[in-house]
Amino acid sequence: MEKFYLTTAIDYVNGAPHIGHAYEKILTDIIARHYTQRCDDVYFLTGTDEHGIKIQKTAAAKGTTPKELCDENAQKFKDAWKALDIDYTKFIRTTDEEHEKIVQHIFDKLLKQGDIYKHSYEGLYCQGCECFLNAKDLTEDGLCPDHLKKPEVVKEENYFFKLTKYKDAIIKHIKDHPDFIVPEFRANEVLNQLEDIQDISVSRAKSNVQWGIDVLGDDEQSIYVWIDALSNYITALGYDNENPSENFKKYWPADVHVIGKDILKFHSIYWPAFLLALDLPLPKHIFAHGWITIDESKMSKSLGNVISPTSVLESFNLEHPDAFRYYMATSAPCGRDGNYSDDDFKEKVNAHLANSMGNLLNRTLSMLVKYFDGEVKAEFKGENPLAKKALGTIQIVKNHFDNFEIAEAGLEITSLVDATNKFVQDTAPWTLAKEEKMDECGQVLVNVLDIMCIIASLIYPYCPNIAADMAKQLSFDLKTKLDDLTTDNIKCGKLISKEDIKPVFLRLDSELADKSAKKQ
Ligand code: ME8
């Protein structure tokens, strides 16, 4: 694998980030970090979607300008991603001058080649979706099914994109590439939507929407959000109609666009059509994740249950975001909805990260210090009864990542931790020490520590800080590529002293955790 280019959806900036946005960025960051363990060149793009009527209206209601609102809120997204250790390569804003310029050229090219035409239109516009809806898709009460709001009747002369021209090619692509839409069960929904697809409006009258990119040579129209927003995936790489940049040549097509299920239609129908019209290759995968609910209810401003990701870190006094990252990433199987609850969060991370994984490392290292003064002797190295399970787990985890099954991969890692814990229980190194079977005792401890290196490596994408703490205590190089991992990781000689053994994750309700949080 030479390169891996992955992107998130770009978030609307009419509010601050919530944990639904965070869920997607965490999943993508985990995928990115996993692939850095398999290839040298990973490009991870995220950003913000800043034009459109929603932002224009929110700014007006706040008595500020759209640009000021965008600047203020884009910063909140950047701050949140920093707090969550989202290690992106580039953060694009659709108000970036470079992006705006390329979008204008894309639009112009499509207009000149006849894929975009002008048309007078009356339709039902949902501001929440930032798109026109078909009457048949509304609820019985005439509301948008996603936003439960009545769409407004809009009569305008707009530019339209000939989506219908590309319908057959897209249907063929989806059918020929069963892994184009992930999870596969969503492909049928898309194929159904394609059945009655219409040409789509790609501009709005400036009299109604001023906050948008101008159509070149037309003072009365601004480019409407989706052609602007979706193009970010190529403008970020410096796409140019005539003269594609080195980055574009190197990274396009994207290996995966990570998005929520609500915007799958735009990514698996509109985006491929725009790309086909531009004569560009299609992305390899569109991974549509599920929805995050709070205590099993939909997150909404009106219910007052919107949770910001940083508030979770603060309320649990978390030193780093690993526990939250782990919890969110494992909250739902691939493509299914997940849920956040404070109690469940505490219970799960205490069980998995503190009791199972952290404790296993801590007590194994403590025994090595107690019985051998932290020294690994040559006699302790040898066959590892856990080798088959551990090496098998690496393979299974890789396969899960290839299918974007992030929670499923997490469970496999937990299962390796459980098997290692069981091995310690079964072999009882403390009894071996009592019986003075010291070589056997040392072998068990080193068997476990060798596997802990693999666990540190596998857990790294989810919990980079915990993994770094584990690796430090194991003198293990976390940069080791997954394919180079073996079960012979611990070097002979002094591994650790008593004062260097530190719990890698403290239970959230423990006194120690409270004390260490207060110290900061
Ligand atoms: O749709 N659970 O922006 P957005 C999980 N700008 N994911 C959620 C979620 C939740 N509760 N709420 C939102 C847009 N998301 C467009 C995208 S891409 C070229 C343009 C996800 O701010 C949502 O599914 O409404 C989407 O993938 C992302 O957050 C941004 O949503």
Coordinates of C-alpha atoms and ligand atoms in Angstrom, one line a residue, residues 9-12 18 20-21 24 49 226 229-230 232-233 259-260 262-263 267 289-292 299, ligand 1:
A9 CA -17.5 15.1 6.3
I10 CA -16.9 18.8 6.7
D11 CA -19.1 20.1 9.5
Y12 CA -21.5 23.0 9.3
H18 CA -21.0 17.9 19.5
G20 CA -21.8 13.1 16.9
H21 CA -19.3 15.2 15.0
E24 CA -16.9 10.7 13.0
D49 CA -18.5 23.6 5.6
W226 CA -23.2 20.6 -2.2
A229 CA -18.9 21.2 0.0
L230 CA -18.2 17.9 -1.9
N232 CA -13.4 20.0 -0.8
Y233 CA -12.1 16.5 -1.2
I259 CA -19.5 10.3 6.6
G260 CA -22.7 9.9 8.5
D262 CA -27.7 11.0 6.6
I263 CA -25.4 12.3 3.9
H267 CA -21.7 11.1 -1.4
H289 CA -21.3 5.5 10.0
G290 CA -24.4 5.4 12.2
W291 CA -26.0 8.0 14.4
I292 CA -25.0 8.7 18.0
M299 CA -29.4 14.8 20.2
Ligands
ME8_1 O1 -23.8 17.3 6.9 N1 -24.2 11.1 15.2 O2 -22.6 18.8 8.1 P1 -23.1 18.5 9.6 C1 -23.2 10.8 14.3 N2 -21.7 20.0 6.0 N3 -22.8 11.6 13.4 C2 -23.4 12.8 13.3 C3 -24.4 13.2 14.2 C4 -24.8 12.3 15.2 N4 -25.7 12.6 16.1 N5 -24.7 14.5 13.9 C5 -24.0 14.8 12.8 C6 -23.0 18.2 7.0 N6 -23.2 13.8 12.4 C7 -22.4 18.7 5.7 C8 -21.4 17.7 5.2 S1 -19.5 16.8 3.5 C9 -18.9 17.3 2.0 C10 -20.7 18.1 4.0 C11 -22.3 13.7 11.3 O3 -22.4 19.4 10.5 C12 -23.0 13.9 10.0 O4 -23.6 12.6 9.6 O5 -24.6 18.4 9.6 C13 -21.9 14.3 9.0 O6 -21.2 13.2 8.5 C14 -21.0 15.2 9.9 O7 -21.4 14.9 11.3 C15 -21.2 16.7 9.7 O8 -22.6 17.0 9.8

